[in-house]
JSON list of C-alpha atoms in Angstrom, two decimals:
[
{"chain": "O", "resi": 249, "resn": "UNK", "atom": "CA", "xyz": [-108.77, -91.52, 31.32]},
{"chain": "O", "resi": 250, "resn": "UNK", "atom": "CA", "xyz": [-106.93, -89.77, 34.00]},
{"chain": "O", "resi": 251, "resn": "UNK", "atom": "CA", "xyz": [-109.50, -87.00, 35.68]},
{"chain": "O", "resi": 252, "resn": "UNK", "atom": "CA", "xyz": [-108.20, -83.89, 36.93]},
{"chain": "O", "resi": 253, "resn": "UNK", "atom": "CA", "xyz": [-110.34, -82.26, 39.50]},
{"chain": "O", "resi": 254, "resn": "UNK", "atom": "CA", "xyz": [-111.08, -78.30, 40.05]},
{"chain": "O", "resi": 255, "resn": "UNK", "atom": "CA", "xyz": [-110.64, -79.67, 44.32]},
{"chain": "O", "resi": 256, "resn": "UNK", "atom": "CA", "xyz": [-107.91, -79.68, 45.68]},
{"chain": "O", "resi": 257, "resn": "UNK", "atom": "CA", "xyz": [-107.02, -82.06, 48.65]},
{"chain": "O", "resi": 258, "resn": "UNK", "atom": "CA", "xyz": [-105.17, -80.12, 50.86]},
{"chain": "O", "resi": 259, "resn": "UNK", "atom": "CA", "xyz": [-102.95, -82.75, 53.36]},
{"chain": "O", "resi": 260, "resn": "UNK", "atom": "CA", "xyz": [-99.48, -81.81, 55.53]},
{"chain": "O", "resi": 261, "resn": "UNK", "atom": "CA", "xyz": [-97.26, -84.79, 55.67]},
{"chain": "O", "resi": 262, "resn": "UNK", "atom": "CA", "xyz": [-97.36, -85.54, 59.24]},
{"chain": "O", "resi": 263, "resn": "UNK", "atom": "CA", "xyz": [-101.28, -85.88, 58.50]},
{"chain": "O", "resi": 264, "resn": "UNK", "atom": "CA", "xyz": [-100.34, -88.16, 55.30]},
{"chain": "O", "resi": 265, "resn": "UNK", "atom": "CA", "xyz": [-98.03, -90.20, 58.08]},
{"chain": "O", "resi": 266, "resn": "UNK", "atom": "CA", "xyz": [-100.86, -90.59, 60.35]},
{"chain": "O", "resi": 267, "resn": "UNK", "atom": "CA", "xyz": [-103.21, -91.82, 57.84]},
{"chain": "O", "resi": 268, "resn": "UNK", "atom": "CA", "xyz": [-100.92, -94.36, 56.05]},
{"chain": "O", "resi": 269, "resn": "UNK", "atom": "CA", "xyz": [-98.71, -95.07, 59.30]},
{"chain": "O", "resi": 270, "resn": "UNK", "atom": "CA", "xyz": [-97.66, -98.75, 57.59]},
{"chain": "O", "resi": 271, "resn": "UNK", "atom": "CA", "xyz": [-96.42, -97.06, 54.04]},
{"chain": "O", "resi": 272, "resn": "UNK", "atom": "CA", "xyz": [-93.39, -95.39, 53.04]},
{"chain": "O", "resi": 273, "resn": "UNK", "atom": "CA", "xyz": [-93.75, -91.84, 51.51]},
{"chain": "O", "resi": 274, "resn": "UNK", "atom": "CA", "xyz": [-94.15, -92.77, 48.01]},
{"chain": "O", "resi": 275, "resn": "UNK", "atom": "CA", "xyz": [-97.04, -95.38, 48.61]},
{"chain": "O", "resi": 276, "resn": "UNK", "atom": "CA", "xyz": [-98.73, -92.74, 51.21]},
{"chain": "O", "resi": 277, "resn": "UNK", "atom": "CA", "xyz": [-98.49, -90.50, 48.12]},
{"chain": "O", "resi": 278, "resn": "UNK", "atom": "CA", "xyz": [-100.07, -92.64, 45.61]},
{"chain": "O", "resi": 279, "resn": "UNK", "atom": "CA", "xyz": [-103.03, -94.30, 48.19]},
{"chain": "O", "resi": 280, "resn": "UNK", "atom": "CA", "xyz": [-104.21, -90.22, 48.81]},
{"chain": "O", "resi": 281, "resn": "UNK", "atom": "CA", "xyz": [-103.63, -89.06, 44.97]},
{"chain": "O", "resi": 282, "resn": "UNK", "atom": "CA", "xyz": [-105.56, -92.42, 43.65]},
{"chain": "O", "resi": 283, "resn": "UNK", "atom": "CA", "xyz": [-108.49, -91.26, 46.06]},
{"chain": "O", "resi": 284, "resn": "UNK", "atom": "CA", "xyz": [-108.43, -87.80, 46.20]},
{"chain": "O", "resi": 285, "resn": "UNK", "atom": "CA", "xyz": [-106.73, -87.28, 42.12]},
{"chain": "O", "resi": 286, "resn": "UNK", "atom": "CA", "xyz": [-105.35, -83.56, 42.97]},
{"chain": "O", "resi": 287, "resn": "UNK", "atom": "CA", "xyz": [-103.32, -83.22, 45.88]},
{"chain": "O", "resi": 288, "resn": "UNK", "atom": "CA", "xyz": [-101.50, -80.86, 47.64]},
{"chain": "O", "resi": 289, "resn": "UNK", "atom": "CA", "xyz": [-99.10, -81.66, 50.09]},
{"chain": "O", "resi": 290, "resn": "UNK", "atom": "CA", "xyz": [-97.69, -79.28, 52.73]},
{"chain": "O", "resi": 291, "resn": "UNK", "atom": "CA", "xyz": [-94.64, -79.36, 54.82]},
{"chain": "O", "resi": 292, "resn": "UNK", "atom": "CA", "xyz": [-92.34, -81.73, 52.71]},
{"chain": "O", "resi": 293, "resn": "UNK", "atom": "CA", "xyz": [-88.57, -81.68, 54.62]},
{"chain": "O", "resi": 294, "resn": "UNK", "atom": "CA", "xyz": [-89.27, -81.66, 58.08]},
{"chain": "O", "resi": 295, "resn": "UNK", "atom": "CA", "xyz": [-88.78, -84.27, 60.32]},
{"chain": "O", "resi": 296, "resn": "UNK", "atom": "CA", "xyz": [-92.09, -86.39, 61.40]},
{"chain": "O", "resi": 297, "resn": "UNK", "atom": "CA", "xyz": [-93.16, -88.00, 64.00]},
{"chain": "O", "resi": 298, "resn": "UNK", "atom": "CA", "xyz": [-91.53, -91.29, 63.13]},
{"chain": "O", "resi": 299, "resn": "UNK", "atom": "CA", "xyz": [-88.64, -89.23, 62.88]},
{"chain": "O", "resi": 300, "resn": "UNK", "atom": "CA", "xyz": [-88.46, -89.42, 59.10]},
{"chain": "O", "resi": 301, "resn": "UNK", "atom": "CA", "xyz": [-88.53, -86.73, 56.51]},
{"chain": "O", "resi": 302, "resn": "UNK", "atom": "CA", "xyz": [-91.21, -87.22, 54.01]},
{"chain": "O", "resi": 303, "resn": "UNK", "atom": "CA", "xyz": [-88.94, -86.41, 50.83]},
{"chain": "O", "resi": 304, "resn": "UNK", "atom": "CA", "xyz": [-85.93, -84.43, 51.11]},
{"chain": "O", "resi": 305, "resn": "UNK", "atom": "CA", "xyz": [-85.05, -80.97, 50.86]},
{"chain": "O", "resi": 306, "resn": "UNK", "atom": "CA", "xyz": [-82.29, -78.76, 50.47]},
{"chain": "O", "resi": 307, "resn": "UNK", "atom": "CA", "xyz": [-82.23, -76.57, 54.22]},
{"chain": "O", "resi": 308, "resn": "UNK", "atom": "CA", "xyz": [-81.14, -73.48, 51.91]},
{"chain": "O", "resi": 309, "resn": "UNK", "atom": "CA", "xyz": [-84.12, -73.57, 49.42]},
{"chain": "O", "resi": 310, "resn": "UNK", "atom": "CA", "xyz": [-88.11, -73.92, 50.70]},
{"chain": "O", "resi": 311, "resn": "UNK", "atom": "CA", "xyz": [-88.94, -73.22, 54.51]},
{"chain": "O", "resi": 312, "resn": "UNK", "atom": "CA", "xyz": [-90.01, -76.75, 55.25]},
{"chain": "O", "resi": 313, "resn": "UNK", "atom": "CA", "xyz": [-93.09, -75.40, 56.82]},
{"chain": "O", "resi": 314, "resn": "UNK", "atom": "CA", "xyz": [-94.07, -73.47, 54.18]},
{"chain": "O", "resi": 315, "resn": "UNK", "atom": "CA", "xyz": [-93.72, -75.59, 51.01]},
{"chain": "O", "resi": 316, "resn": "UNK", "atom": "CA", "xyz": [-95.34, -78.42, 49.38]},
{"chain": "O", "resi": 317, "resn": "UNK", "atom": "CA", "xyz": [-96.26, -80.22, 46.03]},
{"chain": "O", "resi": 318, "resn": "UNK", "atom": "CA", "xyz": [-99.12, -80.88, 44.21]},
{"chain": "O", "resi": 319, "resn": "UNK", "atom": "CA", "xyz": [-99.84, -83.97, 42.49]},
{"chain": "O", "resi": 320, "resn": "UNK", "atom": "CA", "xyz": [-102.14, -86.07, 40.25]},
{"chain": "O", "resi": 321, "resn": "UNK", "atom": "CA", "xyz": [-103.32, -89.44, 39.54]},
{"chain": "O", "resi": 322, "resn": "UNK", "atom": "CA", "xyz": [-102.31, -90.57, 36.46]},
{"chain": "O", "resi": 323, "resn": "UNK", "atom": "CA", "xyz": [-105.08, -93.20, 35.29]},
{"chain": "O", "resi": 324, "resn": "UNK", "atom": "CA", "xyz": [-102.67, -94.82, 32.48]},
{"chain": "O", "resi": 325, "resn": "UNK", "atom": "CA", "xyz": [-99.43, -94.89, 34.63]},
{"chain": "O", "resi": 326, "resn": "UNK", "atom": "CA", "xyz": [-101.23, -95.63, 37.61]},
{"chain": "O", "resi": 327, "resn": "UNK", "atom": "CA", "xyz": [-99.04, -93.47, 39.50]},
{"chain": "O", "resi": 328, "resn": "UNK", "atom": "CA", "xyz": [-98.89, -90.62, 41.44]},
{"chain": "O", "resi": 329, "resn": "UNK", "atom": "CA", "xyz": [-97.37, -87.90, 39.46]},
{"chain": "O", "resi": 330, "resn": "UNK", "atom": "CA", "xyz": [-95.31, -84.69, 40.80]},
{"chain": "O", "resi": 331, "resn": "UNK", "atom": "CA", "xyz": [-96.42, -81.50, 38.52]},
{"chain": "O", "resi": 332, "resn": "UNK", "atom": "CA", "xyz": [-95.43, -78.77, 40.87]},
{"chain": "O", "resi": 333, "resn": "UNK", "atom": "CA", "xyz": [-93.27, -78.03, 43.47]},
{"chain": "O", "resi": 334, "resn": "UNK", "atom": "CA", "xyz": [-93.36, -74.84, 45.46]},
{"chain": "O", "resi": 335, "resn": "UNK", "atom": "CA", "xyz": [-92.43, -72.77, 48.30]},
{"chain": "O", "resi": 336, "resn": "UNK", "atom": "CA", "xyz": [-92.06, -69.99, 49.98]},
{"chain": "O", "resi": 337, "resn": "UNK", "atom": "CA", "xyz": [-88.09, -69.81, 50.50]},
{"chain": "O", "resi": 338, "resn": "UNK", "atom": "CA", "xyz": [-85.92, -69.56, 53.28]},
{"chain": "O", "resi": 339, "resn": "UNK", "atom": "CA", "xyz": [-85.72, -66.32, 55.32]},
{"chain": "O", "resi": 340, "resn": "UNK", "atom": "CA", "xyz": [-82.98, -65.39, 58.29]},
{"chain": "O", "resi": 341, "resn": "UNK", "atom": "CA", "xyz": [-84.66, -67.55, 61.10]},
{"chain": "O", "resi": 342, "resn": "UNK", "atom": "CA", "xyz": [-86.01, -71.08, 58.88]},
{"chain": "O", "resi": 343, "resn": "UNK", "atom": "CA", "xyz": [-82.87, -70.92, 57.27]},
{"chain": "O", "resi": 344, "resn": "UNK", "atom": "CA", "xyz": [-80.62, -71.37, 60.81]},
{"chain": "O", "resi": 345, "resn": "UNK", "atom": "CA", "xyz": [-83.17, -73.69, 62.11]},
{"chain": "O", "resi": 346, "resn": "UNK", "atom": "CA", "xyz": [-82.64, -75.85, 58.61]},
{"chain": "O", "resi": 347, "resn": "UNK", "atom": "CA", "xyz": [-78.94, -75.61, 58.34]},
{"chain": "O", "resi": 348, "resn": "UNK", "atom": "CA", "xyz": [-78.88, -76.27, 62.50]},
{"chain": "O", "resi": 349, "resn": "UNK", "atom": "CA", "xyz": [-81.37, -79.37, 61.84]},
{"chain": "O", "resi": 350, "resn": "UNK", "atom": "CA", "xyz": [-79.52, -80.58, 58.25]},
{"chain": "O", "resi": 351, "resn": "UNK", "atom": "CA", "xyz": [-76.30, -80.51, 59.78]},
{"chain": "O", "resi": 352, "resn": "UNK", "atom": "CA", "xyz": [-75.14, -78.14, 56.94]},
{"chain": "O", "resi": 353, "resn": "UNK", "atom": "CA", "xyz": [-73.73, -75.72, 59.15]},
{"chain": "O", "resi": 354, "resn": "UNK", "atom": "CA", "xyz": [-70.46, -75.04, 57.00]},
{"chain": "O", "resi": 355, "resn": "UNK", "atom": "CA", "xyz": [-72.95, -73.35, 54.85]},
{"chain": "O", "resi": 356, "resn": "UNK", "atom": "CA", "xyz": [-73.21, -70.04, 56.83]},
{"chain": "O", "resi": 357, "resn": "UNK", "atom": "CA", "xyz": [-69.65, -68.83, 55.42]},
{"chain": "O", "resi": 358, "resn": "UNK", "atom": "CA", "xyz": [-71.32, -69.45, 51.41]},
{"chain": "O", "resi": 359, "resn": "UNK", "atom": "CA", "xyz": [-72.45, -65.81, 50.33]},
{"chain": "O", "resi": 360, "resn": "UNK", "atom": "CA", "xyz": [-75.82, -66.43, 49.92]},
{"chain": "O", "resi": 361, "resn": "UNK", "atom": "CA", "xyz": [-76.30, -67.96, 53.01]},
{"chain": "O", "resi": 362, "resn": "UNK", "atom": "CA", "xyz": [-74.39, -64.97, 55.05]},
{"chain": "O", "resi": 363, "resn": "UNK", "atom": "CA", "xyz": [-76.32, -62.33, 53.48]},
{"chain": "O", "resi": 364, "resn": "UNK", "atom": "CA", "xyz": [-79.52, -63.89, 54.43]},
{"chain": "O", "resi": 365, "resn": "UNK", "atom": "CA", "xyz": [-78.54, -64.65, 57.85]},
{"chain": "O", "resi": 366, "resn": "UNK", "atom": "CA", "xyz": [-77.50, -60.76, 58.33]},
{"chain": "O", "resi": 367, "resn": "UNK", "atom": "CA", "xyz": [-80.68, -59.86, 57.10]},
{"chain": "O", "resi": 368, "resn": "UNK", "atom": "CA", "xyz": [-79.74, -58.31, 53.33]},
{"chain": "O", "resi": 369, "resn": "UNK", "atom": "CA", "xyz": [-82.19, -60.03, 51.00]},
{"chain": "O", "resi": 370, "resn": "UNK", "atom": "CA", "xyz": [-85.82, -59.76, 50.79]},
{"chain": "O", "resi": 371, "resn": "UNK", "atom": "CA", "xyz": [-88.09, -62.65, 51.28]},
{"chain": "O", "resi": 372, "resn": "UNK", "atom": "CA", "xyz": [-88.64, -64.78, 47.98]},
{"chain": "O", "resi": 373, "resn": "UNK", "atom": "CA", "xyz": [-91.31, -67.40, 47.10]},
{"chain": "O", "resi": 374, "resn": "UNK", "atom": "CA", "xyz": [-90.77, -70.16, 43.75]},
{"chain": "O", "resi": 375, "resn": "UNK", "atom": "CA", "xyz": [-91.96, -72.62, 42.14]},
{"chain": "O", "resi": 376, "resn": "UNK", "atom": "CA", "xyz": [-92.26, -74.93, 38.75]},
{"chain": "O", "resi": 377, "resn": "UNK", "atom": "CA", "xyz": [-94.41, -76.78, 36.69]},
{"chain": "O", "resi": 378, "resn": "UNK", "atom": "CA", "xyz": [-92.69, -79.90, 35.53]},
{"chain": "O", "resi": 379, "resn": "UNK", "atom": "CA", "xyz": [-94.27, -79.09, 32.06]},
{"chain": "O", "resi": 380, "resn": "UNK", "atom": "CA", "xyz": [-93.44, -82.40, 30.50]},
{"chain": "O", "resi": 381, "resn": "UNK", "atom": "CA", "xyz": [-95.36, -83.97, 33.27]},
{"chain": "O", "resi": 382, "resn": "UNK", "atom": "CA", "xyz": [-98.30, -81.77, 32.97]},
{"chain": "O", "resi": 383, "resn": "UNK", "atom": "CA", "xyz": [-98.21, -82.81, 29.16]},
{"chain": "O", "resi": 384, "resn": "UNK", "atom": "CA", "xyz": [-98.06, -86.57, 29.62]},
{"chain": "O", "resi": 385, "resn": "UNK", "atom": "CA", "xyz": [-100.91, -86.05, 32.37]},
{"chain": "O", "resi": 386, "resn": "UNK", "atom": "CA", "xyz": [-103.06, -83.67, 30.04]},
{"chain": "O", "resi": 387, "resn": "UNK", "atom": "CA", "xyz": [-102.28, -86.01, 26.93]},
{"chain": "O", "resi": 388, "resn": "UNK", "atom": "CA", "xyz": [-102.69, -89.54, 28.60]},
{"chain": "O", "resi": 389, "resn": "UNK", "atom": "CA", "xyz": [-98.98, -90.44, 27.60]},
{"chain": "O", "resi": 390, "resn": "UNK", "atom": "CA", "xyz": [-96.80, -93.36, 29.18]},
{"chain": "O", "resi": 391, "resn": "UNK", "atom": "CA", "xyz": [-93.25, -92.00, 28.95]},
{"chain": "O", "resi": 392, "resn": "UNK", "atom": "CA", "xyz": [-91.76, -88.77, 28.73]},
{"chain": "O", "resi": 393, "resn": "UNK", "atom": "CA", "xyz": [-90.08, -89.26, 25.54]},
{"chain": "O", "resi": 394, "resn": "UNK", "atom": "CA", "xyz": [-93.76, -88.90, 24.01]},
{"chain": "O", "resi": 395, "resn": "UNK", "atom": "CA", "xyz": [-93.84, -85.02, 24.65]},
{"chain": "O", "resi": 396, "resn": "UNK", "atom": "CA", "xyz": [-89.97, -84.30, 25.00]},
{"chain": "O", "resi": 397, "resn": "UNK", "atom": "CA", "xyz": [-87.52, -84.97, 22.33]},
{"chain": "O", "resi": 398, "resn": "UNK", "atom": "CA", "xyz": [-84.22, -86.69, 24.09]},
{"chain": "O", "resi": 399, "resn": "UNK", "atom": "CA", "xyz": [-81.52, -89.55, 23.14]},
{"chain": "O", "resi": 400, "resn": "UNK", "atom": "CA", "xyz": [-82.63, -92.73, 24.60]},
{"chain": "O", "resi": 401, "resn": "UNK", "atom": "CA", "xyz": [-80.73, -96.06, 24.65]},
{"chain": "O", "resi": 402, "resn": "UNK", "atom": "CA", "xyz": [-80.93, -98.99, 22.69]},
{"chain": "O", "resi": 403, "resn": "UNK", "atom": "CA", "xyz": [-83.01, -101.02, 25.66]},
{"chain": "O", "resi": 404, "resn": "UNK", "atom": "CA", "xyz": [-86.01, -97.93, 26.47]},
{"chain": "O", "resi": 405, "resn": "UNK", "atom": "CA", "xyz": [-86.38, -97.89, 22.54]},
{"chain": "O", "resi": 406, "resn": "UNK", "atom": "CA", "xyz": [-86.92, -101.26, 21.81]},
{"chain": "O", "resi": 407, "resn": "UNK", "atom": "CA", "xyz": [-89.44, -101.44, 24.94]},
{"chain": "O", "resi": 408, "resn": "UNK", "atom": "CA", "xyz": [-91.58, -98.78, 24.06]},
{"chain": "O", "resi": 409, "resn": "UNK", "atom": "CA", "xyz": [-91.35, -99.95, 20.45]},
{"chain": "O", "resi": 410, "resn": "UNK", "atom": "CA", "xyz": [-92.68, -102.87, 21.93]},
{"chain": "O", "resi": 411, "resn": "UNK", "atom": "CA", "xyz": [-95.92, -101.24, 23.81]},
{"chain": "O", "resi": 412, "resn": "UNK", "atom": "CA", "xyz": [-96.18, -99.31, 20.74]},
{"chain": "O", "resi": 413, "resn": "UNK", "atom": "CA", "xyz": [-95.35, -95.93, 22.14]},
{"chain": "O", "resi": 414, "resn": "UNK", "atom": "CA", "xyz": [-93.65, -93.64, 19.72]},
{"chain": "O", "resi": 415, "resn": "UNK", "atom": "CA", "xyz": [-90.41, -91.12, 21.02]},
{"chain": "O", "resi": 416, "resn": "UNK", "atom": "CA", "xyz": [-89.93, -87.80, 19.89]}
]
């Protein structure tokens, strides 16, 4: 039974790096999720001190200093899974020092981008809750298609079929 816990592990990336210096980002993420079972983790996009980004991110969406995911251990997938990712979002300065760092330049001339730059929008945060996720983590389930209705091919049908999970 997957157990979701009221504590939340709170962990930036570069401190994720330095604990799990040997593992790429998706094993660091599931070794602190299988200990810790609800995770947050900070500063997804920047650049580390391996000079490696943790995940990428878009330079025009989340400061990369001020965003992060939350995740859970998933007992039956044995996985760490992504329910939430959030941020607050670019203002005038992270957004220059993202689109300097990205290399996305050519982006200034879009019309989002020059509005923010000249100041003319006010600060925004976001956020979503895969809710599909948060079903199959809540529920216990082993593939999406157990809490979302979808068209699946010929090949995912006849394995699930086969572990005797039943699609929507």
């Amino acid at each position: 039974d997957t157990e979701i816990k009221k504590e939340v592990f709170f962990v930036t990336s570069q401190e994720l790096l330095d604990m799990y210096p040997n593992l790429t980002p998706k094993q660091r993420e599931y070794e602190i999720t299988k200990k810790h079972k609800t995770v947050f983790i900070s500063q997804i996009g920047k650049t580390l001190s391996n000079n490696e980004r943790h995940d990428g991110r878009a330079p025009d969406y989340d400061d990369w200093e001020l965003n992060g995911d939350i995740l859970f251990y998933h007992e039956a997938l044995d996985c760490a899974l992504e329910i939430s990712s959030m941020g607050i979002r670019v203002n005038e300065e992270s957004l220059d020092r993202q689109l300097n760092i990205s290399g996305c330049n050519y982006r200034r001339n879009l019309t989002f981008h020059k509005m923010l730059l000249n100041g003319e929008l006010p600060q925004t945060i976001g956020g979503g809750v895969g809710q599909s996720r948060l079903c199959m983590l809540l529920i216990g389930n082993v593939h999406i298609g157990e809490v979302q209705s979808s068209i699946w091919d010929k090949a995912t049908q006849d394995a699930c079929e086969e572990k005797g999970v039943i699609l929507l």
